[in-house]
PDB file of C-alpha atoms in Angstrom:
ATOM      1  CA  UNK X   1     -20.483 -69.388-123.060  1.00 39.00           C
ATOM      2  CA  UNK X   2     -20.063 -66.381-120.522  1.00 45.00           C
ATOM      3  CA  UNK X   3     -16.714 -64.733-121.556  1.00 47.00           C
ATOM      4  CA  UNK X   4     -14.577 -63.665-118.216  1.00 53.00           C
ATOM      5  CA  UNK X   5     -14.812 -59.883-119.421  1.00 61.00           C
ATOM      6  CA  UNK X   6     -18.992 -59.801-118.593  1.00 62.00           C
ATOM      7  CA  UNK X   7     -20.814 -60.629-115.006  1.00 58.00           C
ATOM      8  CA  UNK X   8     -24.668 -61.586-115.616  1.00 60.00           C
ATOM      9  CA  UNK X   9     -26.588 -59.426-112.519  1.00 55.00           C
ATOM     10  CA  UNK X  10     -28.226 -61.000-109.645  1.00 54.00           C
ATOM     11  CA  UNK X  11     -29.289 -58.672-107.552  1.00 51.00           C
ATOM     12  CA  UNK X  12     -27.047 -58.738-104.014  1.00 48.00           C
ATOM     13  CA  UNK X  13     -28.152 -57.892-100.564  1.00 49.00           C
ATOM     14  CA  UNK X  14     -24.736 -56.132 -99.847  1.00 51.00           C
ATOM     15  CA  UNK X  15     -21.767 -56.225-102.155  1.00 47.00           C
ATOM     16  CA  UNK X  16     -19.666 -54.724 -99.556  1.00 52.00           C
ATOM     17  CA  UNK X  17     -19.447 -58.390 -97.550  1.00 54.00           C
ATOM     18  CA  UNK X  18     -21.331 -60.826 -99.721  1.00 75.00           C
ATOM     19  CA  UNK X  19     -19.766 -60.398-103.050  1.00 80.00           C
ATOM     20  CA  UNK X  20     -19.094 -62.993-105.169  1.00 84.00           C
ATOM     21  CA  UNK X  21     -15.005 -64.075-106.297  1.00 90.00           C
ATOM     22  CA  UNK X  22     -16.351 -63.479-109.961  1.00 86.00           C
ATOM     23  CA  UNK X  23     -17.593 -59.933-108.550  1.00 84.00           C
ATOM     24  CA  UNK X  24     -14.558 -59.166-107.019  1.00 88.00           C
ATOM     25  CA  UNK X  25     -12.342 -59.906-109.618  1.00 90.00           C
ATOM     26  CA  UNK X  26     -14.563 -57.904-112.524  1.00 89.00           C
ATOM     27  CA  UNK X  27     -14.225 -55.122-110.156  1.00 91.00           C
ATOM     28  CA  UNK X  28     -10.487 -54.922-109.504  1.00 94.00           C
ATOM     29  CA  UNK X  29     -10.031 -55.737-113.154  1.00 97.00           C
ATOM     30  CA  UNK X  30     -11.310 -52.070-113.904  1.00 98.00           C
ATOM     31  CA  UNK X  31      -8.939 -49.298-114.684  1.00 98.00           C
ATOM     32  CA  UNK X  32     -10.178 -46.156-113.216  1.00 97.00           C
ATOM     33  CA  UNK X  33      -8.704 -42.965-114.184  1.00 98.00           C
ATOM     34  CA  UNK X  34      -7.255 -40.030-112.306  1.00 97.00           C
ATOM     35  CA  UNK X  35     -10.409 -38.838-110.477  1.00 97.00           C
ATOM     36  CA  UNK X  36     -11.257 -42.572-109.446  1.00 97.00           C
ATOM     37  CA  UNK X  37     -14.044 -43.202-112.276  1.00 98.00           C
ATOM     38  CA  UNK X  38     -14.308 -45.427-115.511  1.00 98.00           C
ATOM     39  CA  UNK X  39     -16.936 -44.334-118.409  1.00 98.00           C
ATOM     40  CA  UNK X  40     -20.260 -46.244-119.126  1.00 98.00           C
ATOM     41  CA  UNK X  41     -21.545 -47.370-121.922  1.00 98.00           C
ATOM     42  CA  UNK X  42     -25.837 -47.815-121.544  1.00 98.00           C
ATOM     43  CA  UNK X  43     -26.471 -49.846-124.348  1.00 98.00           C
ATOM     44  CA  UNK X  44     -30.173 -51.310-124.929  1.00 98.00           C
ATOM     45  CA  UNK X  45     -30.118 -55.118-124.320  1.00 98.00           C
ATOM     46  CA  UNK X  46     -33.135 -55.673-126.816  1.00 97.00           C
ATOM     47  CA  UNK X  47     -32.466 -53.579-129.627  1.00 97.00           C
ATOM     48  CA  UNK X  48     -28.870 -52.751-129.234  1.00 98.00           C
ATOM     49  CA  UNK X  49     -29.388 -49.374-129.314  1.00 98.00           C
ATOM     50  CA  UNK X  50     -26.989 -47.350-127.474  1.00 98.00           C
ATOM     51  CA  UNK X  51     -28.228 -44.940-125.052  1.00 98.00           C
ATOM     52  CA  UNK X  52     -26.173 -42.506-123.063  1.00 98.00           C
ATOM     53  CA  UNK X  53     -22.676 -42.431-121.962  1.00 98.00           C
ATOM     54  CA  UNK X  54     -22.120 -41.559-118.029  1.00 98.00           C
ATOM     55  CA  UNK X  55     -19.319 -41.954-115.510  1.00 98.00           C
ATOM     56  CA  UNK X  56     -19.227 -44.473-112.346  1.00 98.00           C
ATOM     57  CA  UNK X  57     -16.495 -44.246-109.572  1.00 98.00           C
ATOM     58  CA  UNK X  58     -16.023 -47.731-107.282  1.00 96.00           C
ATOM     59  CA  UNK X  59     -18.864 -47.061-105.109  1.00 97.00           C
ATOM     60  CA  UNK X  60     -21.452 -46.966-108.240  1.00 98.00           C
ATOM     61  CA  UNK X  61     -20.375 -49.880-109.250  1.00 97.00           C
ATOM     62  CA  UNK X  62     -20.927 -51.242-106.215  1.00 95.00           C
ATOM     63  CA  UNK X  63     -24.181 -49.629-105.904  1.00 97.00           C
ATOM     64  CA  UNK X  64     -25.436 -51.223-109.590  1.00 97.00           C
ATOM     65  CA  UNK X  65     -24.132 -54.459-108.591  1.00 94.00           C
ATOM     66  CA  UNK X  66     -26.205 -54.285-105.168  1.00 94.00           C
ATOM     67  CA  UNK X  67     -29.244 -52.980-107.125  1.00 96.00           C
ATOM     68  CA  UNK X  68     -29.261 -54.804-110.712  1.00 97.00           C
ATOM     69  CA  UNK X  69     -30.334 -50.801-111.080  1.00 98.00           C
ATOM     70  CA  UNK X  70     -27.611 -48.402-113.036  1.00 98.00           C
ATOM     71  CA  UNK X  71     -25.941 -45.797-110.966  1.00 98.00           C
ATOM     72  CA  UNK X  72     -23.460 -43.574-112.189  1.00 98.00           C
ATOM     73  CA  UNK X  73     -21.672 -40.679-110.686  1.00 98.00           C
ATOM     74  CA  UNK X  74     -22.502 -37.231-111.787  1.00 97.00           C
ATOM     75  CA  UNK X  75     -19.224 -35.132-111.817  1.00 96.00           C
ATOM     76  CA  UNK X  76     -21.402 -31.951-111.856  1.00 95.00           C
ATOM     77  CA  UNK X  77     -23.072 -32.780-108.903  1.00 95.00           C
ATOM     78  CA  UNK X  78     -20.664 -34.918-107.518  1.00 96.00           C
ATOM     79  CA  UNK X  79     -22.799 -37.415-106.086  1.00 97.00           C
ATOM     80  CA  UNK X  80     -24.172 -40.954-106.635  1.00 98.00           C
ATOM     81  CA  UNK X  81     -26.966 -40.985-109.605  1.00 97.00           C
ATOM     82  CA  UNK X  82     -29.553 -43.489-109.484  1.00 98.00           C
ATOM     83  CA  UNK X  83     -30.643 -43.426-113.086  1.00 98.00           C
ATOM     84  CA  UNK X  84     -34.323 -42.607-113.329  1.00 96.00           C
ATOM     85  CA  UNK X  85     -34.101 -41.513-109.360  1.00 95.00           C
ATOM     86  CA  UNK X  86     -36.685 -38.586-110.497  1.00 94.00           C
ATOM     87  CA  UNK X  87     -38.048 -39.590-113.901  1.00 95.00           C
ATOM     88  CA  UNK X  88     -38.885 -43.075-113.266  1.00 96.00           C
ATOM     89  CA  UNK X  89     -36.560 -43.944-116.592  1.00 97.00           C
ATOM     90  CA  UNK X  90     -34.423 -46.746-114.541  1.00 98.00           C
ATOM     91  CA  UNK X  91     -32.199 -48.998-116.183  1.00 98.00           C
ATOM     92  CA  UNK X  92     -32.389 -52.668-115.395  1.00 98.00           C
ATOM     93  CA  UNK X  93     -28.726 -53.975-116.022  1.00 98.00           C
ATOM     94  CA  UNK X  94     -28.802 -57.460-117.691  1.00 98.00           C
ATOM     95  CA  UNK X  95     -24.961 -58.069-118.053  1.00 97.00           C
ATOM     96  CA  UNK X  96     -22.010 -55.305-117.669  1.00 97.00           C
ATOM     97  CA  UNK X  97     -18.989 -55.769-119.404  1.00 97.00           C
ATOM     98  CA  UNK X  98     -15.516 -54.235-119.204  1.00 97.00           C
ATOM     99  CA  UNK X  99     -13.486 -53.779-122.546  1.00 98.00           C
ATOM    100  CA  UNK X 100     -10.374 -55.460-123.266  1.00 97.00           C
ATOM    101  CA  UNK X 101      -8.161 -52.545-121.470  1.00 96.00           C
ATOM    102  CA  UNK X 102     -10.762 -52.781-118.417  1.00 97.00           C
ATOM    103  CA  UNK X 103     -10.814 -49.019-118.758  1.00 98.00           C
ATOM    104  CA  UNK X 104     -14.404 -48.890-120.055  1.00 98.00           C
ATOM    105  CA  UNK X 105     -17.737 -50.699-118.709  1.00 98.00           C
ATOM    106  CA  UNK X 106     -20.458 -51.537-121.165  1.00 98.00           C
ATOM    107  CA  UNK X 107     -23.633 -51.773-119.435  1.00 98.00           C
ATOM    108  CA  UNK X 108     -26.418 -54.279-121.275  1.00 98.00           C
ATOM    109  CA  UNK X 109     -29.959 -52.803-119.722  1.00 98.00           C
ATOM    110  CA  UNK X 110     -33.734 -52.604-120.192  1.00 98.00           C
ATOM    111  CA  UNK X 111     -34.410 -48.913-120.296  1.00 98.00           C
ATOM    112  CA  UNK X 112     -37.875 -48.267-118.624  1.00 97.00           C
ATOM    113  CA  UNK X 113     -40.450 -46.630-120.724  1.00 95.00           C
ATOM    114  CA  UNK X 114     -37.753 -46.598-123.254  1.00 95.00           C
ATOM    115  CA  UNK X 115     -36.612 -43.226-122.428  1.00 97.00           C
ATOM    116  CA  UNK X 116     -33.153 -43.210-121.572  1.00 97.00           C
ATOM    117  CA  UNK X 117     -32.293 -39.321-122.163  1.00 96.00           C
ATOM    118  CA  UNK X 118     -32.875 -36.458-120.041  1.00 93.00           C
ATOM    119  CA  UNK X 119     -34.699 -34.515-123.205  1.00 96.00           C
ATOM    120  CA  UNK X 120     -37.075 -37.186-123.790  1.00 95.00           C
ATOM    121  CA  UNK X 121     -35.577 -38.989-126.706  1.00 97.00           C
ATOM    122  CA  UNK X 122     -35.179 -43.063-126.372  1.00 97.00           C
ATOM    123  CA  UNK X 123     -31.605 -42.202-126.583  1.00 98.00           C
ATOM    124  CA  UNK X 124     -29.241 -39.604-126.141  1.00 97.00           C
ATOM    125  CA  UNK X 125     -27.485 -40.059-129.847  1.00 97.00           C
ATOM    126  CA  UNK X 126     -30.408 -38.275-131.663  1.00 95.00           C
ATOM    127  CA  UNK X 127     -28.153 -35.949-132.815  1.00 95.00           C
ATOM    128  CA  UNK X 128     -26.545 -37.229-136.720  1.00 93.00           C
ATOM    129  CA  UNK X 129     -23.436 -35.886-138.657  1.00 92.00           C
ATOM    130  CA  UNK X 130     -22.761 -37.539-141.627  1.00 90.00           C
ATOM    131  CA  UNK X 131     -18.768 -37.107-142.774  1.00 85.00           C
ATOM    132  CA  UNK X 132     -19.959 -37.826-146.628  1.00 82.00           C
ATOM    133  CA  UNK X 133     -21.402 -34.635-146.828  1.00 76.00           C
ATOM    134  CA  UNK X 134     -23.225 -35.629-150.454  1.00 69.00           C
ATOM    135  CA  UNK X 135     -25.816 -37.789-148.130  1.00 57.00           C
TER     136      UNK X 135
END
């Protein structure tokens, strides 16, 4: 049973005049912050691994839903990021979800090549710290 909080991805010839009432709703239900943007969650559909963190405003969204591709705003560049526009590492979105505040999106994809970070790594929490330091 598909909870109200998720929208399964078809991809949509424009989102701007053909979108959907489920669509519409999922995207006025998100809470974006100050500087018009909501954080991402890329999480790994198969595996459940969870791959990078990023940042969309309305019109990546939009964009995502219009693709069944993720794109995320870069704040450093401040532009619209098609993820894998120059590696190739694209992320097919299965489902996106919003959390229970609507202030964060969790993105369900299938990371191409399984590469989802920009060093090379599958994702970008390589990195471990382990608070029980006797480990």
């Amino acid at each position: 049973m598909e909870s109200n909080n998720s929208v399964k991805i078809e991809v949509m010839p424009d989102t701007k005049t053909n979108m959907s009432p489920t669509d519409q709703a999922f995207l006025e239900a998100v809470t974006w912050n100050d500087q018009g943007l909501v954080p991402v969650i890329a999480q790994e559909a198969d595996s459940g691994d969870v791959l990078m963190m990023a940042w969309m405003n309305r019109d990546a969204l939009l964009e995502t839903l219009r693709l069944g591709e993720a794109v995320y705003w870069t704040r450093s560049r401040q532009k619209l990021w098609h993820k894998g526009e120059e590696s190739g590492h694209t992320q097919k979105v299965k489902e996106i979800r919003l959390d229970c505040d609507g202030d964060t999106i969790l993105l369900l994809v299938e990371q191409k090549d399984g590469i989802a970070c920009h060093t090379g790594a599958h994702s970008c929490f390589f990195r471990t710290f382990y608070a029980d330091k006797e480990k």
